XYZ file of C-alpha atoms in Angstrom:
351
model
C 39.675 9.632 11.304
C 41.893 8.746 8.071
C 39.950 10.856 5.516
C 41.390 14.763 5.378
C 38.626 17.039 5.116
C 40.123 17.780 1.242
C 39.042 14.439 0.263
C 36.151 13.159 2.206
C 34.126 12.587 -0.727
C 37.373 10.849 -3.020
C 37.090 8.365 -0.068
C 33.471 7.744 0.429
C 33.755 7.213 -3.993
C 36.816 4.575 -3.204
C 35.302 2.735 -0.268
C 33.964 -0.626 -1.117
C 31.637 -0.796 1.621
C 29.828 2.622 0.733
C 29.977 1.677 -3.140
C 27.687 -1.401 -1.834
C 25.556 0.227 -0.046
C 24.390 2.829 -2.161
C 21.824 0.869 -3.620
C 19.749 0.545 -0.054
C 21.753 2.475 2.138
C 19.251 1.680 4.569
C 18.764 -1.865 4.406
C 23.010 -2.498 4.348
C 22.708 -0.494 7.434
C 20.235 -2.370 9.049
C 21.439 -5.484 8.162
C 24.693 -4.899 9.630
C 23.197 -4.786 13.085
C 20.804 -7.457 12.734
C 24.020 -9.415 11.517
C 25.942 -8.482 14.767
C 23.136 -9.200 16.936
C 22.171 -12.764 15.519
C 26.368 -13.483 15.640
C 27.332 -16.123 17.779
C 28.999 -16.054 20.480
C 25.752 -13.970 21.055
C 28.020 -11.621 23.442
C 29.925 -10.032 21.204
C 26.587 -7.668 20.817
C 27.000 -7.124 24.567
C 28.678 -3.596 23.997
C 25.880 -2.028 22.341
C 23.713 -2.609 25.688
C 26.011 0.462 26.329
C 22.882 2.299 24.336
C 20.296 0.614 25.665
C 19.679 -2.947 27.480
C 17.049 -4.010 25.153
C 19.670 -4.902 22.704
C 20.562 -7.970 24.736
C 17.371 -10.020 23.603
C 17.817 -13.245 21.759
C 15.463 -13.187 19.033
C 15.905 -10.571 16.115
C 13.464 -9.744 13.291
C 13.889 -7.687 10.230
C 11.332 -6.178 8.332
C 8.756 -6.672 11.037
C 5.659 -4.715 11.115
C 7.181 -1.323 9.812
C 10.515 -1.884 11.907
C 14.084 -2.269 10.471
C 14.419 -4.219 13.529
C 12.759 -5.735 16.491
C 15.031 -7.259 19.659
C 12.863 -9.034 21.942
C 14.002 -10.802 24.872
C 11.513 -13.566 24.598
C 10.123 -14.307 27.794
C 11.895 -11.421 28.966
C 10.782 -7.340 29.374
C 12.445 -6.066 26.942
C 10.918 -5.878 23.655
C 12.834 -3.132 20.776
C 11.454 -1.521 17.964
C 13.920 0.180 16.128
C 13.806 2.252 12.689
C 17.554 2.822 10.901
C 18.091 4.995 8.584
C 20.829 7.194 6.547
C 18.854 9.597 4.034
C 16.181 9.672 6.268
C 14.049 11.404 9.523
C 10.599 9.444 10.127
C 7.372 11.723 10.824
C 5.575 11.978 13.391
C 2.479 9.988 12.186
C 4.824 7.335 11.323
C 6.402 7.624 14.209
C 3.182 7.911 16.511
C 2.120 4.454 14.271
C 4.456 2.217 14.303
C 4.567 2.725 18.283
C 1.313 1.026 18.767
C 3.298 -2.279 17.431
C 2.324 -4.542 20.416
C 3.667 -5.503 22.710
C 7.128 -2.907 22.384
C 8.550 -1.872 25.563
C 11.448 0.733 23.673
C 11.854 2.536 20.989
C 14.491 4.063 18.780
C 15.118 6.146 15.593
C 19.173 5.384 14.389
C 20.553 8.179 12.376
C 22.523 10.300 10.585
C 20.847 12.663 9.894
C 20.016 14.708 13.411
C 16.057 15.333 13.233
C 15.027 19.355 13.112
C 11.954 18.996 15.381
C 12.194 16.598 18.230
C 10.931 12.955 18.070
C 6.820 12.364 19.651
C 7.656 10.511 22.722
C 7.844 7.815 23.769
C 10.692 7.478 21.121
C 14.698 8.288 21.469
C 17.100 9.208 18.715
C 20.148 7.437 18.078
C 22.888 9.621 16.166
C 25.521 7.359 13.858
C 27.937 8.353 16.572
C 26.744 6.515 19.762
C 27.456 3.675 17.309
C 30.701 4.067 17.191
C 32.325 2.964 20.603
C 29.987 -0.208 21.132
C 30.480 -1.522 17.164
C 34.397 -1.038 17.712
C 34.091 -2.970 21.262
C 32.501 -5.963 19.279
C 34.919 -5.955 16.641
C 37.408 -6.098 19.596
C 35.701 -8.989 20.956
C 35.859 -11.040 18.115
C 39.176 -10.621 17.139
C 39.751 -11.720 20.507
C 37.979 -15.209 20.096
C 40.754 -16.124 17.319
C 38.636 -17.896 14.787
C 36.465 -14.533 13.420
C 39.345 -12.243 12.079
C 37.126 -12.025 9.054
C 34.255 -10.943 11.008
C 36.614 -8.437 13.087
C 37.685 -7.228 9.841
C 34.614 -6.474 8.020
C 33.073 -4.675 11.328
C 36.150 -2.484 11.343
C 36.023 -1.804 8.193
C 32.193 -0.413 8.788
C 33.138 1.787 11.983
C 35.790 3.711 9.482
C 32.769 3.523 7.326
C 30.580 5.457 9.830
C 33.549 7.343 10.677
C 33.891 8.737 7.200
C 29.882 9.368 7.106
C 29.995 11.210 10.266
C 33.164 13.059 8.996
C 31.263 13.815 5.658
C 27.766 15.172 7.931
C 29.607 17.484 10.402
C 32.897 18.960 8.403
C 32.660 18.751 4.338
C 32.230 22.586 3.316
C 28.559 21.896 1.562
C 27.752 25.157 0.523
C 25.539 26.130 3.213
C 26.486 29.449 4.025
C 23.714 32.633 4.275
C 25.941 34.098 0.631
C 26.481 30.620 -0.643
C 24.049 29.560 -3.407
C 21.121 27.185 -2.957
C 22.000 25.468 -5.760
C 24.986 23.697 -6.444
C 26.961 24.403 -9.430
C 27.748 21.808 -12.380
C 30.980 20.563 -11.608
C 29.951 20.347 -7.493
C 26.506 18.426 -8.905
C 29.281 16.242 -11.410
C 31.521 15.426 -8.749
C 29.085 14.245 -5.767
C 27.117 12.082 -9.138
C 29.865 10.213 -9.620
C 30.580 9.526 -6.272
C 27.285 8.396 -5.834
C 27.142 11.529 -2.738
C 24.891 13.823 -4.250
C 21.503 12.939 -2.948
C 22.853 12.534 0.542
C 24.355 15.541 0.679
C 21.799 17.361 -0.842
C 19.398 15.911 2.078
C 22.065 17.218 4.726
C 21.747 20.580 3.175
C 18.410 21.057 3.210
C 18.570 19.702 6.810
C 21.202 22.660 7.703
C 18.948 25.414 5.600
C 16.026 23.608 7.960
C 17.357 24.191 10.939
C 18.885 27.553 9.903
C 15.728 28.871 9.249
C 13.344 27.380 12.118
C 15.915 29.244 14.131
C 15.218 32.493 12.509
C 11.796 32.338 12.629
C 10.645 30.758 15.649
C 8.526 28.739 14.251
C 8.031 24.851 13.954
C 9.622 24.133 10.435
C 9.068 20.751 8.793
C 11.733 18.709 7.208
C 10.320 15.455 4.753
C 13.662 13.246 3.516
C 11.635 10.691 1.737
C 11.817 10.575 -2.185
C 14.995 11.335 -4.217
C 14.844 15.581 -2.867
C 13.659 16.357 0.630
C 11.789 19.361 0.459
C 11.187 21.799 3.917
C 7.333 22.922 4.865
C 5.259 25.303 7.214
C 1.159 25.102 7.524
C -1.328 26.309 9.339
C -4.623 24.966 9.699
C -7.762 27.741 9.276
C -11.007 28.459 11.263
C -12.795 27.499 7.757
C -11.257 23.937 7.871
C -8.094 24.190 5.022
C -4.814 24.340 5.668
C -2.232 26.570 3.857
C 1.403 26.656 3.539
C 4.561 27.164 1.499
C 6.925 24.508 0.430
C 10.196 24.662 -0.864
C 11.938 21.315 -2.751
C 14.401 21.096 -5.400
C 14.494 24.708 -6.832
C 10.884 25.914 -6.620
C 8.971 27.305 -3.784
C 4.797 26.487 -3.285
C 2.193 27.946 -1.822
C -0.396 24.978 -1.252
C -3.774 24.631 0.611
C -4.933 21.720 1.160
C -8.954 21.690 1.276
C -11.409 20.376 4.476
C -8.088 18.912 5.623
C -9.702 16.546 7.993
C -12.322 15.366 6.088
C -11.035 15.164 2.329
C -13.513 12.635 0.683
C -15.773 15.809 -0.736
C -12.652 16.375 -3.150
C -11.772 12.828 -4.424
C -11.571 13.178 -8.401
C -12.386 17.066 -8.500
C -10.223 18.507 -9.818
C -11.757 21.101 -12.132
C -14.303 21.850 -9.083
C -11.291 22.105 -6.670
C -9.238 25.045 -9.201
C -12.681 26.476 -9.318
C -13.108 26.581 -5.617
C -9.191 27.606 -5.210
C -10.007 30.383 -7.945
C -13.149 31.817 -6.380
C -11.874 31.772 -2.871
C -8.392 32.118 -2.811
C -6.850 33.675 -5.845
C -4.878 36.137 -3.705
C -2.962 33.585 -1.719
C -1.579 32.022 -4.386
C -0.702 35.091 -6.386
C 3.085 35.397 -5.804
C 3.676 39.139 -6.732
C 0.846 40.232 -4.258
C 3.289 39.215 -1.393
C 5.093 41.797 0.314
C 8.725 41.460 1.072
C 9.367 38.692 -2.083
C 11.501 40.210 -4.326
C 9.680 39.230 -7.888
C 13.148 39.498 -9.645
C 14.000 36.042 -8.205
C 11.818 34.396 -9.818
C 11.762 33.161 -13.226
C 7.924 33.798 -13.495
C 4.914 35.466 -15.247
C 1.993 36.531 -13.524
C -0.520 34.429 -14.254
C -1.025 32.346 -12.103
C -0.366 28.416 -13.664
C -2.845 25.838 -10.993
C -1.399 23.019 -9.753
C -3.297 19.853 -8.371
C -2.555 17.015 -5.970
C -5.706 14.150 -4.949
C -7.412 14.583 -3.068
C -7.470 17.546 -1.824
C -4.785 20.057 -2.506
C -4.064 22.572 -4.878
C -0.731 24.282 -5.251
C 1.230 27.172 -7.234
C 5.287 27.705 -7.615
C 7.953 29.381 -9.070
C 11.515 28.388 -9.931
C 14.089 29.681 -8.142
C 16.970 31.056 -10.310
C 20.764 29.072 -10.292
C 22.350 32.237 -8.264
C 19.745 32.504 -5.675
C 21.811 32.686 -2.094
C 20.470 31.237 0.873
C 19.748 34.210 2.862
C 17.828 35.253 0.041
C 15.709 32.409 0.346
C 14.902 32.613 4.339
C 13.989 36.154 3.333
C 11.317 34.703 1.089
C 10.358 32.098 3.118
C 10.479 34.417 6.217
C 8.011 36.787 3.989
C 5.677 33.440 3.010
C 5.450 32.261 6.226
C 3.858 35.521 7.747
C 1.544 35.637 4.486
C 0.363 31.805 5.560
C -0.165 32.900 8.627
C -2.192 35.866 7.623
C -4.934 33.432 6.097
C -5.488 31.329 10.058
C -8.726 32.709 10.382
C -10.211 33.209 6.638
C -13.265 31.964 6.816
C -14.429 32.872 3.004
C -16.053 29.886 1.175
C -18.920 29.033 -1.805
């Protein structure tokens, strides 16, 4: 890895391939694999069989029925479905839908960010790290052919880009220690934004925090990396058929209730009734100031509950965290909120 630890941000800021990829990173990385699998002579892609023999297929499709790549061995037995992502890890529900695509025999998620929780069967996770050796072999094979120097050079540069991204993920100091502030300072934010790395860095930071939180609490904490900003959340179903939880996203901590989460039809378009239902039955749940273990001075809030709503059946309230809050302080708040949420799992009062 040629970039030193201190200048990996600058190295990526000055890497033409990275800058070309930013507008659609998942599409860019999928296109590289598609190009390689579709490039004659076909044996240049043979090293990918180190990851899965299913890469030996002779029919390759992009964006096929929700999959980023579909590799088909035609009359053979291998039919591979691939989700390829930089910023995200598909959630369990989406993967379970995709695995029902007809005739698939292998399914994998290729990603830079490691999943926090195990993927549902039969999905296999392949980190970008496992691509390095096969792709470098493919570049060497292209070079040996003699008439594919340009393609070999391009693939070699792509391997170098993956090395930089992996190095960024594993070694760049991202201020994720217990005493580091959750919100990056203005100078670092500006530097990462100028390098077009802010979104990626923030999602890696959130992934690290979520992994630490799950280990600390000993419960399944979910992470959602969709959109520009990710979120971490925890929820439990109640005996009354509602789902209670908390969520942290972009400097805000939420308490959420999803009413009748298995049958949400009764709440569609009924915002005022939903708010009244929440006030009458669960005002104690939504009151941050009543939760033991939460340092109220950490929140720049008033005592009054500000009701918020999402269609069709979600009510929530939130509090902002101050810029100086540390990961340790946020983890303590999340632990207190987990205990608070679990207290409502057997709550049955409704009107």
